[in-house]
N, CA, C and O atoms as CSV, one atom per row, in Angstrom:
chain,resi,resn,atom,element,x,y,z
A,1,UNK,N,N,-3.449,-58.565,50.717
A,1,UNK,CA,C,-4.335,-57.480,50.319
A,1,UNK,C,C,-5.730,-57.692,50.892
A,1,UNK,O,O,-6.385,-56.740,51.317
A,2,UNK,N,N,-6.181,-58.940,50.903
A,2,UNK,CA,C,-7.542,-59.196,51.390
A,2,UNK,C,C,-7.752,-58.714,52.818
A,2,UNK,O,O,-8.821,-58.197,53.141
A,3,UNK,N,N,-6.742,-58.876,53.686
A,3,UNK,CA,C,-6.934,-58.432,55.076
A,3,UNK,C,C,-7.045,-56.912,55.150
A,3,UNK,O,O,-7.777,-56.393,55.993
A,4,UNK,N,N,-6.336,-56.192,54.288
A,4,UNK,CA,C,-6.446,-54.730,54.267
A,4,UNK,C,C,-7.798,-54.292,53.719
A,4,UNK,O,O,-8.408,-53.353,54.230
A,5,UNK,N,N,-8.257,-54.969,52.687
A,5,UNK,CA,C,-9.575,-54.672,52.107
A,5,UNK,C,C,-10.662,-54.900,53.155
A,5,UNK,O,O,-11.593,-54.103,53.274
A,6,UNK,N,N,-10.540,-55.992,53.916
A,6,UNK,CA,C,-11.500,-56.269,54.994
A,6,UNK,C,C,-11.472,-55.173,56.058
A,6,UNK,O,O,-12.521,-54.745,56.539
A,7,UNK,N,N,-10.273,-54.719,56.425
A,7,UNK,CA,C,-10.131,-53.708,57.476
A,7,UNK,C,C,-10.829,-52.398,57.129
A,7,UNK,O,O,-11.333,-51.709,58.016
A,8,UNK,N,N,-10.859,-52.052,55.850
A,8,UNK,CA,C,-11.505,-50.792,55.453
A,8,UNK,C,C,-12.938,-51.004,54.972
A,8,UNK,O,O,-13.570,-50.074,54.470
A,9,UNK,N,N,-13.454,-52.229,55.126
A,9,UNK,CA,C,-14.849,-52.509,54.811
A,9,UNK,C,C,-15.188,-52.539,53.333
A,9,UNK,O,O,-16.315,-52.224,52.951
A,10,UNK,N,N,-14.226,-52.914,52.491
A,10,UNK,CA,C,-14.481,-52.940,51.048
A,10,UNK,C,C,-14.490,-54.344,50.452
A,10,UNK,O,O,-14.380,-54.505,49.236
A,11,UNK,N,N,-14.620,-55.355,51.303
A,11,UNK,CA,C,-14.557,-56.726,50.793
A,11,UNK,C,C,-15.726,-57.078,49.875
A,11,UNK,O,O,-15.632,-58.040,49.113
A,12,UNK,N,N,-16.815,-56.327,49.929
A,12,UNK,CA,C,-17.926,-56.564,49.004
A,12,UNK,C,C,-17.708,-55.876,47.662
A,12,UNK,O,O,-18.423,-56.150,46.699
A,13,UNK,N,N,-16.722,-54.981,47.595
A,13,UNK,CA,C,-16.468,-54.214,46.375
A,13,UNK,C,C,-15.192,-54.618,45.652
A,13,UNK,O,O,-15.071,-54.417,44.443
A,14,UNK,N,N,-14.241,-55.184,46.385
A,14,UNK,CA,C,-12.934,-55.502,45.811
A,14,UNK,C,C,-12.675,-57.001,45.918
A,14,UNK,O,O,-12.726,-57.578,47.004
A,15,UNK,N,N,-12.399,-57.614,44.781
A,15,UNK,CA,C,-12.055,-59.034,44.710
A,15,UNK,C,C,-10.569,-59.157,44.420
A,15,UNK,O,O,-10.080,-58.619,43.427
A,16,UNK,N,N,-9.855,-59.860,45.280
A,16,UNK,CA,C,-8.419,-60.086,45.097
A,16,UNK,C,C,-8.169,-61.575,44.911
A,16,UNK,O,O,-8.791,-62.408,45.570
A,17,UNK,N,N,-7.264,-61.892,44.018
A,17,UNK,CA,C,-6.894,-63.280,43.776
A,17,UNK,C,C,-5.409,-63.320,43.455
A,17,UNK,O,O,-4.793,-62.286,43.196
A,18,UNK,N,N,-4.848,-64.495,43.472
A,18,UNK,CA,C,-3.433,-64.670,43.190
A,18,UNK,C,C,-3.267,-65.789,42.177
A,18,UNK,O,O,-3.939,-66.817,42.255
A,19,UNK,N,N,-2.367,-65.580,41.226
A,19,UNK,CA,C,-2.095,-66.594,40.213
A,19,UNK,C,C,-0.648,-66.471,39.764
A,19,UNK,O,O,-0.096,-65.372,39.710
A,20,UNK,N,N,-0.050,-67.582,39.449
A,20,UNK,CA,C,1.317,-67.586,38.948
A,20,UNK,C,C,1.343,-67.632,37.433
A,20,UNK,O,O,0.330,-67.915,36.793
A,21,UNK,N,N,2.498,-67.355,36.867
A,21,UNK,CA,C,2.607,-67.387,35.413
A,21,UNK,C,C,3.150,-68.721,34.906
A,21,UNK,O,O,3.160,-68.964,33.699
A,22,UNK,N,N,3.596,-69.577,35.806
A,22,UNK,CA,C,4.036,-70.910,35.391
A,22,UNK,C,C,3.117,-71.948,36.024
A,22,UNK,O,O,2.344,-71.646,36.933
A,23,UNK,N,N,3.216,-73.152,35.536
A,23,UNK,CA,C,2.331,-74.214,36.033
A,23,UNK,C,C,2.990,-75.058,37.116
A,23,UNK,O,O,2.415,-76.051,37.561
A,24,UNK,N,N,4.176,-74.678,37.539
A,24,UNK,CA,C,4.968,-75.517,38.430
A,24,UNK,C,C,4.289,-75.835,39.761
A,24,UNK,O,O,4.371,-76.974,40.222
A,25,UNK,N,N,3.633,-74.882,40.384
A,25,UNK,CA,C,3.089,-75.083,41.734
A,25,UNK,C,C,1.564,-75.214,41.766
A,25,UNK,O,O,0.973,-75.113,42.840
A,26,UNK,N,N,0.921,-75.432,40.639
A,26,UNK,CA,C,-0.543,-75.493,40.610
A,26,UNK,C,C,-1.056,-76.486,41.653
A,26,UNK,O,O,-0.596,-77.626,41.725
A,27,UNK,N,N,-2.015,-76.032,42.457
A,27,UNK,CA,C,-2.632,-76.873,43.474
A,27,UNK,C,C,-1.913,-76.892,44.812
A,27,UNK,O,O,-2.426,-77.452,45.781
A,28,UNK,N,N,-0.740,-76.292,44.879
A,28,UNK,CA,C,0.033,-76.291,46.125
A,28,UNK,C,C,-0.455,-75.192,47.066
A,28,UNK,O,O,-0.911,-74.141,46.615
A,29,UNK,N,N,-0.358,-75.436,48.381
A,29,UNK,CA,C,-0.677,-74.375,49.348
A,29,UNK,C,C,0.447,-73.346,49.369
A,29,UNK,O,O,1.498,-73.576,48.771
A,30,UNK,N,N,0.249,-72.217,50.044
A,30,UNK,CA,C,1.327,-71.224,50.154
A,30,UNK,C,C,2.567,-71.831,50.813
A,30,UNK,O,O,2.459,-72.722,51.656
A,31,UNK,N,N,3.726,-71.345,50.427
A,31,UNK,CA,C,4.984,-71.793,51.018
A,31,UNK,C,C,4.900,-71.622,52.534
A,31,UNK,O,O,4.466,-70.578,53.021
A,32,UNK,N,N,5.305,-72.627,53.262
A,32,UNK,CA,C,5.176,-72.595,54.728
A,32,UNK,C,C,5.976,-71.453,55.343
A,32,UNK,O,O,5.574,-70.902,56.368
A,33,UNK,N,N,7.103,-71.089,54.733
A,33,UNK,CA,C,7.905,-69.978,55.262
A,33,UNK,C,C,7.196,-68.642,55.056
A,33,UNK,O,O,7.269,-67.761,55.913
A,34,UNK,N,N,6.511,-68.489,53.925
A,34,UNK,CA,C,5.746,-67.264,53.690
A,34,UNK,C,C,4.550,-67.222,54.631
A,34,UNK,O,O,4.212,-66.166,55.165
A,35,UNK,N,N,3.914,-68.364,54.834
A,35,UNK,CA,C,2.789,-68.434,55.775
A,35,UNK,C,C,3.229,-68.073,57.185
A,35,UNK,O,O,2.526,-67.357,57.898
A,36,UNK,N,N,4.396,-68.572,57.585
A,36,UNK,CA,C,4.917,-68.270,58.925
A,36,UNK,C,C,5.243,-66.784,59.055
A,36,UNK,O,O,4.966,-66.180,60.091
A,37,UNK,N,N,5.827,-66.191,58.018
A,37,UNK,CA,C,6.157,-64.763,58.061
A,37,UNK,C,C,4.887,-63.922,58.126
A,37,UNK,O,O,4.836,-62.940,58.867
A,38,UNK,N,N,3.869,-64.290,57.364
A,38,UNK,CA,C,2.603,-63.542,57.380
A,38,UNK,C,C,1.932,-63.647,58.742
A,38,UNK,O,O,1.379,-62.668,59.243
A,39,UNK,N,N,1.979,-64.830,59.339
A,39,UNK,CA,C,1.370,-65.013,60.659
A,39,UNK,C,C,2.127,-64.211,61.716
A,39,UNK,O,O,1.513,-63.552,62.554
A,40,UNK,N,N,3.451,-64.267,61.676
A,40,UNK,CA,C,4.259,-63.582,62.689
A,40,UNK,C,C,4.188,-62.063,62.553
A,40,UNK,O,O,4.064,-61.359,63.556
A,41,UNK,N,N,4.265,-61.557,61.344
A,41,UNK,CA,C,4.327,-60.110,61.141
A,41,UNK,C,C,2.958,-59.445,61.106
A,41,UNK,O,O,2.809,-58.297,61.525
A,42,UNK,N,N,1.951,-60.173,60.601
A,42,UNK,CA,C,0.642,-59.552,60.384
A,42,UNK,C,C,-0.501,-60.201,61.152
A,42,UNK,O,O,-1.593,-59.642,61.248
A,43,UNK,N,N,-0.243,-61.378,61.695
A,43,UNK,CA,C,-1.307,-62.089,62.391
A,43,UNK,C,C,-2.374,-62.630,61.457
A,43,UNK,O,O,-3.527,-62.800,61.856
A,44,UNK,N,N,-1.991,-62.904,60.206
A,44,UNK,CA,C,-2.963,-63.436,59.245
A,44,UNK,C,C,-2.533,-64.814,58.769
A,44,UNK,O,O,-1.353,-65.163,58.801
A,45,UNK,N,N,-3.506,-65.578,58.332
A,45,UNK,CA,C,-3.249,-66.908,57.798
A,45,UNK,C,C,-3.432,-66.868,56.288
A,45,UNK,O,O,-4.475,-66.444,55.788
A,46,UNK,N,N,-2.406,-67.314,55.566
A,46,UNK,CA,C,-2.518,-67.397,54.109
A,46,UNK,C,C,-3.280,-68.656,53.752
A,46,UNK,O,O,-3.019,-69.730,54.293
A,47,UNK,N,N,-4.224,-68.513,52.836
A,47,UNK,CA,C,-5.059,-69.648,52.439
A,47,UNK,C,C,-5.004,-69.811,50.928
A,47,UNK,O,O,-4.408,-69.003,50.215
A,48,UNK,N,N,-5.622,-70.847,50.474
A,48,UNK,CA,C,-5.766,-71.036,49.041
A,48,UNK,C,C,-4.751,-72.002,48.470
A,48,UNK,O,O,-3.887,-72.527,49.171
A,49,UNK,N,N,-4.884,-72.216,47.190
A,49,UNK,CA,C,-4.012,-73.103,46.427
A,49,UNK,C,C,-3.531,-72.353,45.195
A,49,UNK,O,O,-4.245,-71.513,44.645
A,50,UNK,N,N,-2.329,-72.662,44.775
A,50,UNK,CA,C,-1.759,-71.990,43.608
A,50,UNK,C,C,-2.548,-72.340,42.349
A,50,UNK,O,O,-2.977,-73.477,42.153
A,51,UNK,N,N,-2.723,-71.329,41.507
A,51,UNK,CA,C,-3.330,-71.542,40.200
A,51,UNK,C,C,-2.522,-70.758,39.181
A,51,UNK,O,O,-1.765,-69.852,39.531
A,52,UNK,N,N,-2.690,-71.112,37.935
A,52,UNK,CA,C,-1.970,-70.429,36.869
A,52,UNK,C,C,-2.826,-69.312,36.289
A,52,UNK,O,O,-4.039,-69.458,36.135
A,53,UNK,N,N,-2.181,-68.198,35.970
A,53,UNK,CA,C,-2.865,-67.084,35.325
A,53,UNK,C,C,-3.493,-67.582,34.027
A,53,UNK,O,O,-2.875,-68.328,33.268
A,54,UNK,N,N,-4.729,-67.158,33.787
A,54,UNK,CA,C,-5.459,-67.569,32.580
A,54,UNK,C,C,-5.856,-66.341,31.775
A,54,UNK,O,O,-6.020,-65.254,32.331
A,55,UNK,N,N,-6.009,-66.510,30.485
A,55,UNK,CA,C,-6.429,-65.394,29.631
A,55,UNK,C,C,-7.744,-64.787,30.112
A,55,UNK,O,O,-7.961,-63.584,29.965
A,56,UNK,N,N,-8.615,-65.601,30.678
A,56,UNK,CA,C,-9.904,-65.100,31.176
A,56,UNK,C,C,-9.728,-64.108,32.327
A,56,UNK,O,O,-10.635,-63.325,32.609
A,57,UNK,N,N,-8.570,-64.134,32.992
A,57,UNK,CA,C,-8.305,-63.173,34.065
A,57,UNK,C,C,-8.291,-61.739,33.539
A,57,UNK,O,O,-8.578,-60.807,34.290
A,58,UNK,N,N,-7.967,-61.552,32.280
A,58,UNK,CA,C,-7.998,-60.206,31.701
A,58,UNK,C,C,-9.406,-59.616,31.759
A,58,UNK,O,O,-9.569,-58.419,31.995
A,59,UNK,N,N,-10.423,-60.452,31.546
A,59,UNK,CA,C,-11.804,-59.974,31.618
A,59,UNK,C,C,-12.314,-59.928,33.054
A,59,UNK,O,O,-13.122,-59.068,33.407
A,60,UNK,N,N,-11.846,-60.842,33.863
A,60,UNK,CA,C,-12.342,-60.986,35.237
A,60,UNK,C,C,-11.894,-59.853,36.162
A,60,UNK,O,O,-12.627,-59.469,37.074
A,61,UNK,N,N,-10.700,-59.320,35.930
A,61,UNK,CA,C,-10.113,-58.366,36.869
A,61,UNK,C,C,-9.850,-57.010,36.215
A,61,UNK,O,O,-9.513,-56.925,35.034
A,62,UNK,N,N,-10.013,-55.954,37.010
A,62,UNK,CA,C,-9.756,-54.590,36.539
A,62,UNK,C,C,-8.274,-54.249,36.557
A,62,UNK,O,O,-7.817,-53.385,35.808
A,63,UNK,N,N,-7.528,-54.931,37.414
A,63,UNK,CA,C,-6.104,-54.648,37.574
A,63,UNK,C,C,-5.370,-55.963,37.776
A,63,UNK,O,O,-5.828,-56.830,38.521
A,64,UNK,N,N,-4.239,-56.108,37.116
A,64,UNK,CA,C,-3.418,-57.313,37.227
A,64,UNK,C,C,-2.016,-56.861,37.617
A,64,UNK,O,O,-1.381,-56.080,36.909
A,65,UNK,N,N,-1.547,-57.364,38.752
A,65,UNK,CA,C,-0.252,-56.949,39.295
A,65,UNK,C,C,0.765,-58.070,39.158
A,65,UNK,O,O,0.515,-59.204,39.566
A,66,UNK,N,N,1.897,-57.747,38.588
A,66,UNK,CA,C,2.984,-58.710,38.424
A,66,UNK,C,C,4.055,-58.443,39.477
A,66,UNK,O,O,4.362,-57.293,39.790
A,67,UNK,N,N,4.614,-59.510,40.015
A,67,UNK,CA,C,5.637,-59.375,41.050
A,67,UNK,C,C,6.965,-58.877,40.496
A,67,UNK,O,O,7.686,-58.142,41.172
A,68,UNK,N,N,7.290,-59.271,39.277
A,68,UNK,CA,C,8.557,-58.844,38.687
A,68,UNK,C,C,8.405,-58.672,37.183
A,68,UNK,O,O,7.353,-58.964,36.614
A,69,UNK,N,N,9.460,-58.198,36.556
A,69,UNK,CA,C,9.425,-57.897,35.127
A,69,UNK,C,C,9.187,-59.161,34.292
A,69,UNK,O,O,8.494,-59.099,33.276
A,70,UNK,N,N,9.747,-60.303,34.701
A,70,UNK,CA,C,9.511,-61.547,33.961
A,70,UNK,C,C,8.029,-61.912,33.977
A,70,UNK,O,O,7.462,-62.247,32.937
A,71,UNK,N,N,7.398,-61.849,35.155
A,71,UNK,CA,C,5.959,-62.126,35.246
A,71,UNK,C,C,5.162,-61.135,34.410
A,71,UNK,O,O,4.210,-61.508,33.724
A,72,UNK,N,N,5.558,-59.880,34.474
A,72,UNK,CA,C,4.898,-58.819,33.703
A,72,UNK,C,C,4.916,-59.162,32.209
A,72,UNK,O,O,3.888,-59.097,31.535
A,73,UNK,N,N,6.089,-59.525,31.709
A,73,UNK,CA,C,6.207,-59.870,30.292
A,73,UNK,C,C,5.453,-61.147,29.946
A,73,UNK,O,O,4.868,-61.248,28.867
A,74,UNK,N,N,5.462,-62.129,30.858
A,74,UNK,CA,C,4.699,-63.362,30.630
A,74,UNK,C,C,3.206,-63.067,30.512
A,74,UNK,O,O,2.523,-63.628,29.655
A,75,UNK,N,N,2.708,-62.194,31.365
A,75,UNK,CA,C,1.288,-61.832,31.334
A,75,UNK,C,C,0.961,-61.093,30.039
A,75,UNK,O,O,-0.028,-61.406,29.375
A,76,UNK,N,N,1.783,-60.122,29.684
A,76,UNK,CA,C,1.535,-59.368,28.452
A,76,UNK,C,C,1.580,-60.263,27.220
A,76,UNK,O,O,0.877,-60.006,26.243
A,77,UNK,N,N,2.397,-61.307,27.256
A,77,UNK,CA,C,2.494,-62.208,26.101
A,77,UNK,C,C,1.195,-62.976,25.863
A,77,UNK,O,O,0.959,-63.473,24.762
A,78,UNK,N,N,0.354,-63.072,26.892
A,78,UNK,CA,C,-0.944,-63.737,26.737
A,78,UNK,C,C,-1.995,-62.813,26.124
A,78,UNK,O,O,-3.127,-63.228,25.874
A,79,UNK,N,N,-1.619,-61.577,25.888
A,79,UNK,CA,C,-2.504,-60.573,25.286
A,79,UNK,C,C,-1.802,-59.973,24.060
A,79,UNK,O,O,-1.405,-58.808,24.080
A,80,UNK,N,N,-1.649,-60.772,22.994
A,80,UNK,CA,C,-0.862,-60.311,21.844
A,80,UNK,C,C,-1.431,-59.083,21.134
A,80,UNK,O,O,-0.684,-58.364,20.471
A,81,UNK,N,N,-2.713,-58.829,21.256
A,81,UNK,CA,C,-3.296,-57.649,20.605
A,81,UNK,C,C,-3.100,-56.386,21.434
A,81,UNK,O,O,-3.272,-55.278,20.925
A,82,UNK,N,N,-2.744,-56.540,22.701
A,82,UNK,CA,C,-2.547,-55.393,23.580
A,82,UNK,C,C,-3.830,-54.819,24.148
A,82,UNK,O,O,-3.815,-53.751,24.760
A,83,UNK,N,N,-4.931,-55.511,23.955
A,83,UNK,CA,C,-6.236,-55.017,24.409
A,83,UNK,C,C,-6.275,-54.753,25.914
A,83,UNK,O,O,-6.936,-53.819,26.370
A,84,UNK,N,N,-5.567,-55.576,26.677
A,84,UNK,CA,C,-5.640,-55.480,28.142
A,84,UNK,C,C,-4.339,-54.991,28.781
A,84,UNK,O,O,-4.215,-55.016,30.005
A,85,UNK,N,N,-3.386,-54.555,27.993
A,85,UNK,CA,C,-2.100,-54.123,28.549
A,85,UNK,C,C,-2.264,-53.024,29.595
A,85,UNK,O,O,-1.474,-52.942,30.536
A,86,UNK,N,N,-3.275,-52.185,29.440
A,86,UNK,CA,C,-3.493,-51.087,30.391
A,86,UNK,C,C,-3.850,-51.585,31.793
A,86,UNK,O,O,-3.766,-50.826,32.759
A,87,UNK,N,N,-4.243,-52.841,31.910
A,87,UNK,CA,C,-4.614,-53.403,33.210
A,87,UNK,C,C,-3.423,-53.965,33.982
A,87,UNK,O,O,-3.548,-54.257,35.171
A,88,UNK,N,N,-2.279,-54.121,33.334
A,88,UNK,CA,C,-1.142,-54.823,33.925
A,88,UNK,C,C,-0.102,-53.820,34.432
A,88,UNK,O,O,0.336,-52.927,33.706
A,89,UNK,N,N,0.277,-53.996,35.697
A,89,UNK,CA,C,1.284,-53.146,36.345
A,89,UNK,C,C,2.204,-54.014,37.186
A,89,UNK,O,O,1.918,-55.183,37.447
A,90,UNK,N,N,3.302,-53.426,37.600
A,90,UNK,CA,C,4.174,-54.090,38.567
A,90,UNK,C,C,3.666,-53.799,39.977
A,90,UNK,O,O,3.247,-52.679,40.272
A,91,UNK,N,N,3.705,-54.789,40.830
A,91,UNK,CA,C,3.236,-54.656,42.210
A,91,UNK,C,C,3.911,-53.486,42.923
A,91,UNK,O,O,3.254,-52.715,43.624
A,92,UNK,N,N,5.208,-53.360,42.741
A,92,UNK,CA,C,5.960,-52.321,43.461
A,92,UNK,C,C,5.658,-50.908,42.978
A,92,UNK,O,O,6.104,-49.946,43.603
A,93,UNK,N,N,4.915,-50.754,41.888
A,93,UNK,CA,C,4.527,-49.414,41.433
A,93,UNK,C,C,3.734,-48.666,42.500
A,93,UNK,O,O,3.691,-47.436,42.490
A,94,UNK,N,N,3.108,-49.395,43.417
A,94,UNK,CA,C,2.275,-48.773,44.449
A,94,UNK,C,C,2.998,-48.578,45.774
A,94,UNK,O,O,2.407,-48.070,46.727
A,95,UNK,N,N,4.256,-48.968,45.852
A,95,UNK,CA,C,5.015,-48.805,47.099
A,95,UNK,C,C,5.216,-47.329,47.418
A,95,UNK,O,O,5.438,-46.507,46.529
A,96,UNK,N,N,5.132,-47.014,48.699
A,96,UNK,CA,C,5.382,-45.643,49.145
A,96,UNK,C,C,6.605,-45.549,50.059
A,96,UNK,O,O,7.151,-44.462,50.247
A,97,UNK,N,N,7.040,-46.680,50.628
A,97,UNK,CA,C,8.168,-46.669,51.563
A,97,UNK,C,C,9.401,-47.419,51.052
A,97,UNK,O,O,10.492,-47.254,51.598
A,98,UNK,N,N,9.242,-48.226,50.029
A,98,UNK,CA,C,10.357,-49.012,49.489
A,98,UNK,C,C,10.689,-48.534,48.080
A,98,UNK,O,O,9.820,-48.057,47.350
A,99,UNK,N,N,11.959,-48.671,47.712
A,99,UNK,CA,C,12.406,-48.233,46.393
A,99,UNK,C,C,12.575,-49.366,45.392
A,99,UNK,O,O,12.884,-49.112,44.228
A,100,UNK,N,N,12.380,-50.602,45.815
A,100,UNK,CA,C,12.532,-51.724,44.889
A,100,UNK,C,C,11.485,-51.635,43.785
A,100,UNK,O,O,10.357,-51.200,44.019
A,101,UNK,N,N,11.866,-52.044,42.597
A,101,UNK,CA,C,10.949,-52.026,41.455
A,101,UNK,C,C,10.279,-53.379,41.242
A,101,UNK,O,O,9.260,-53.475,40.559
A,102,UNK,N,N,10.864,-54.428,41.836
A,102,UNK,CA,C,10.335,-55.781,41.698
A,102,UNK,C,C,10.324,-56.462,43.067
A,102,UNK,O,O,11.141,-56.153,43.934
A,103,UNK,N,N,9.396,-57.384,43.243
A,103,UNK,CA,C,9.356,-58.187,44.464
A,103,UNK,C,C,10.374,-59.315,44.286
A,103,UNK,O,O,10.246,-60.113,43.357
A,104,UNK,N,N,11.383,-59.395,45.160
A,104,UNK,CA,C,12.380,-60.455,45.017
A,104,UNK,C,C,11.787,-61.816,45.371
A,104,UNK,O,O,10.860,-61.914,46.175
A,105,UNK,N,N,12.332,-62.853,44.764
A,105,UNK,CA,C,11.890,-64.213,45.051
A,105,UNK,C,C,12.632,-64.707,46.288
A,105,UNK,O,O,13.848,-64.891,46.234
A,106,UNK,N,N,11.932,-64.927,47.404
A,106,UNK,CA,C,12.609,-65.347,48.635
A,106,UNK,C,C,12.821,-66.855,48.730
A,106,UNK,O,O,13.370,-67.337,49.720
A,107,UNK,N,N,12.396,-67.602,47.722
A,107,UNK,CA,C,12.317,-69.058,47.810
A,107,UNK,C,C,13.628,-69.712,48.237
A,107,UNK,O,O,13.615,-70.627,49.059
A,108,UNK,N,N,14.740,-69.267,47.701
A,108,UNK,CA,C,16.013,-69.925,48.009
A,108,UNK,C,C,16.784,-69.241,49.131
A,108,UNK,O,O,17.902,-69.644,49.453
A,109,UNK,N,N,16.204,-68.230,49.715
A,109,UNK,CA,C,16.857,-67.520,50.809
A,109,UNK,C,C,16.351,-67.999,52.157
A,109,UNK,O,O,15.625,-68.988,52.255
A,110,UNK,N,N,16.741,-67.292,53.168
A,110,UNK,CA,C,16.331,-67.626,54.525
A,110,UNK,C,C,15.063,-66.903,54.933
A,110,UNK,O,O,14.385,-66.288,54.109
A,111,UNK,N,N,14.755,-66.987,56.212
A,111,UNK,CA,C,13.547,-66.390,56.778
A,111,UNK,C,C,13.507,-64.884,56.541
A,111,UNK,O,O,12.439,-64.328,56.287
A,112,UNK,N,N,14.657,-64.221,56.621
A,112,UNK,CA,C,14.686,-62.768,56.446
A,112,UNK,C,C,14.182,-62.353,55.065
A,112,UNK,O,O,13.563,-61.299,54.923
A,113,UNK,N,N,14.442,-63.169,54.055
A,113,UNK,CA,C,13.936,-62.866,52.718
A,113,UNK,C,C,12.419,-62.857,52.675
A,113,UNK,O,O,11.822,-62.017,52.002
A,114,UNK,N,N,11.794,-63.777,53.383
A,114,UNK,CA,C,10.330,-63.823,53.433
A,114,UNK,C,C,9.779,-62.633,54.216
A,114,UNK,O,O,8.752,-62.064,53.848
A,115,UNK,N,N,10.467,-62.262,55.298
A,115,UNK,CA,C,10.048,-61.076,56.058
A,115,UNK,C,C,10.146,-59.815,55.208
A,115,UNK,O,O,9.268,-58.954,55.267
A,116,UNK,N,N,11.210,-59.705,54.418
A,116,UNK,CA,C,11.380,-58.552,53.537
A,116,UNK,C,C,10.248,-58.497,52.503
A,116,UNK,O,O,9.701,-57.429,52.230
A,117,UNK,N,N,9.910,-59.642,51.940
A,117,UNK,CA,C,8.834,-59.679,50.943
A,117,UNK,C,C,7.504,-59.295,51.579
A,117,UNK,O,O,6.718,-58.573,50.965
A,118,UNK,N,N,7.235,-59.760,52.793
A,118,UNK,CA,C,5.998,-59.373,53.483
A,118,UNK,C,C,5.957,-57.856,53.660
A,118,UNK,O,O,4.938,-57.230,53.371
A,119,UNK,N,N,7.052,-57.261,54.130
A,119,UNK,CA,C,7.100,-55.802,54.312
A,119,UNK,C,C,6.854,-55.073,52.996
A,119,UNK,O,O,6.110,-54.094,52.951
A,120,UNK,N,N,7.472,-55.547,51.943
A,120,UNK,CA,C,7.331,-54.932,50.625
A,120,UNK,C,C,5.897,-55.045,50.113
A,120,UNK,O,O,5.343,-54.080,49.587
A,121,UNK,N,N,5.303,-56.221,50.269
A,121,UNK,CA,C,3.928,-56.427,49.802
A,121,UNK,C,C,2.923,-55.613,50.607
A,121,UNK,O,O,1.958,-55.092,50.047
A,122,UNK,N,N,3.137,-55.499,51.906
A,122,UNK,CA,C,2.244,-54.665,52.721
A,122,UNK,C,C,2.331,-53.221,52.251
A,122,UNK,O,O,1.306,-52.551,52.117
A,123,UNK,N,N,3.535,-52.735,52.000
A,123,UNK,CA,C,3.715,-51.376,51.495
A,123,UNK,C,C,2.973,-51.201,50.170
A,123,UNK,O,O,2.235,-50.232,49.996
A,124,UNK,N,N,3.163,-52.125,49.248
A,124,UNK,CA,C,2.507,-52.037,47.940
A,124,UNK,C,C,0.987,-52.116,48.068
A,124,UNK,O,O,0.268,-51.361,47.413
A,125,UNK,N,N,0.503,-53.015,48.898
A,125,UNK,CA,C,-0.952,-53.173,49.066
A,125,UNK,C,C,-1.578,-51.950,49.724
A,125,UNK,O,O,-2.659,-51.515,49.328
A,126,UNK,N,N,-0.904,-51.397,50.724
A,126,UNK,CA,C,-1.423,-50.178,51.358
A,126,UNK,C,C,-1.454,-49.025,50.360
A,126,UNK,O,O,-2.423,-48.267,50.308
A,127,UNK,N,N,-0.395,-48.897,49.572
A,127,UNK,CA,C,-0.357,-47.850,48.559
A,127,UNK,C,C,-1.432,-48.037,47.510
A,127,UNK,O,O,-2.071,-47.072,47.092
A,128,UNK,N,N,-1.635,-49.271,47.083
A,128,UNK,CA,C,-2.668,-49.566,46.089
A,128,UNK,C,C,-4.054,-49.274,46.640
A,128,UNK,O,O,-4.885,-48.682,45.951
A,129,UNK,N,N,-4.304,-49.680,47.862
A,129,UNK,CA,C,-5.610,-49.421,48.468
A,129,UNK,C,C,-5.863,-47.921,48.593
A,129,UNK,O,O,-6.988,-47.459,48.400
A,130,UNK,N,N,-4.835,-47.175,48.911
A,130,UNK,CA,C,-4.966,-45.716,48.974
A,130,UNK,C,C,-5.295,-45.155,47.585
A,130,UNK,O,O,-6.152,-44.280,47.459
A,131,UNK,N,N,-4.622,-45.650,46.547
A,131,UNK,CA,C,-4.916,-45.218,45.175
A,131,UNK,C,C,-6.375,-45.508,44.816
A,131,UNK,O,O,-7.065,-44.657,44.255
A,132,UNK,N,N,-6.830,-46.706,45.142
A,132,UNK,CA,C,-8.197,-47.121,44.800
A,132,UNK,C,C,-9.220,-46.255,45.520
A,132,UNK,O,O,-10.184,-45.792,44.912
A,133,UNK,N,N,-9.014,-46.037,46.810
A,133,UNK,CA,C,-9.993,-45.242,47.561
A,133,UNK,C,C,-9.996,-43.789,47.097
A,133,UNK,O,O,-11.052,-43.157,47.077
A,134,UNK,N,N,-8.839,-43.248,46.722
A,134,UNK,CA,C,-8.797,-41.882,46.192
A,134,UNK,C,C,-9.520,-41.789,44.851
A,134,UNK,O,O,-10.218,-40.810,44.588
A,135,UNK,N,N,-9.355,-42.802,44.007
A,135,UNK,CA,C,-10.051,-42.819,42.715
A,135,UNK,C,C,-11.559,-42.880,42.917
A,135,UNK,O,O,-12.316,-42.229,42.198
A,136,UNK,N,N,-11.988,-43.662,43.896
A,136,UNK,CA,C,-13.423,-43.781,44.169
A,136,UNK,C,C,-13.998,-42.463,44.677
A,136,UNK,O,O,-15.126,-42.102,44.341
A,137,UNK,N,N,-13.224,-41.747,45.485
A,137,UNK,CA,C,-13.689,-40.458,45.997
A,137,UNK,C,C,-13.806,-39.421,44.882
A,137,UNK,O,O,-14.669,-38.545,44.930
A,138,UNK,N,N,-12.940,-39.523,43.886
A,138,UNK,CA,C,-12.961,-38.580,42.770
A,138,UNK,C,C,-14.021,-38.925,41.733
A,138,UNK,O,O,-14.402,-38.076,40.927
A,139,UNK,N,N,-14.496,-40.159,41.750
A,139,UNK,CA,C,-15.481,-40.603,40.741
A,139,UNK,C,C,-16.876,-40.095,41.045
A,139,UNK,O,O,-17.813,-40.378,40.298
């Protein structure tokens, strides 16, 4: 998403971050296969280290996107009062070219699974960016 935000000149207005719902990979770099797919398909380098979603993220971010229904439910469980439920959506809700409702986990598959996830995420990110820019124009 960050590379798309940069391309449209909104990097000073939009902050994107990534966090997992489990603590298993905290501190790890992106999976090398996902990094290779992103470099090959998009010409971008994935950076950063894994971190776990925190309750403070509800205040920090206007929108929280979950990759799948399990992540969605894990995130909502951290907000038992429902105060921030309106901020949480599934990533694929913004897809315009794919019909999948969840981002599949490519971890145990081959290279093609990572390529599919990259295509799906680009579709979702482009759709989301279009939604955001349309909302800004209407505001």
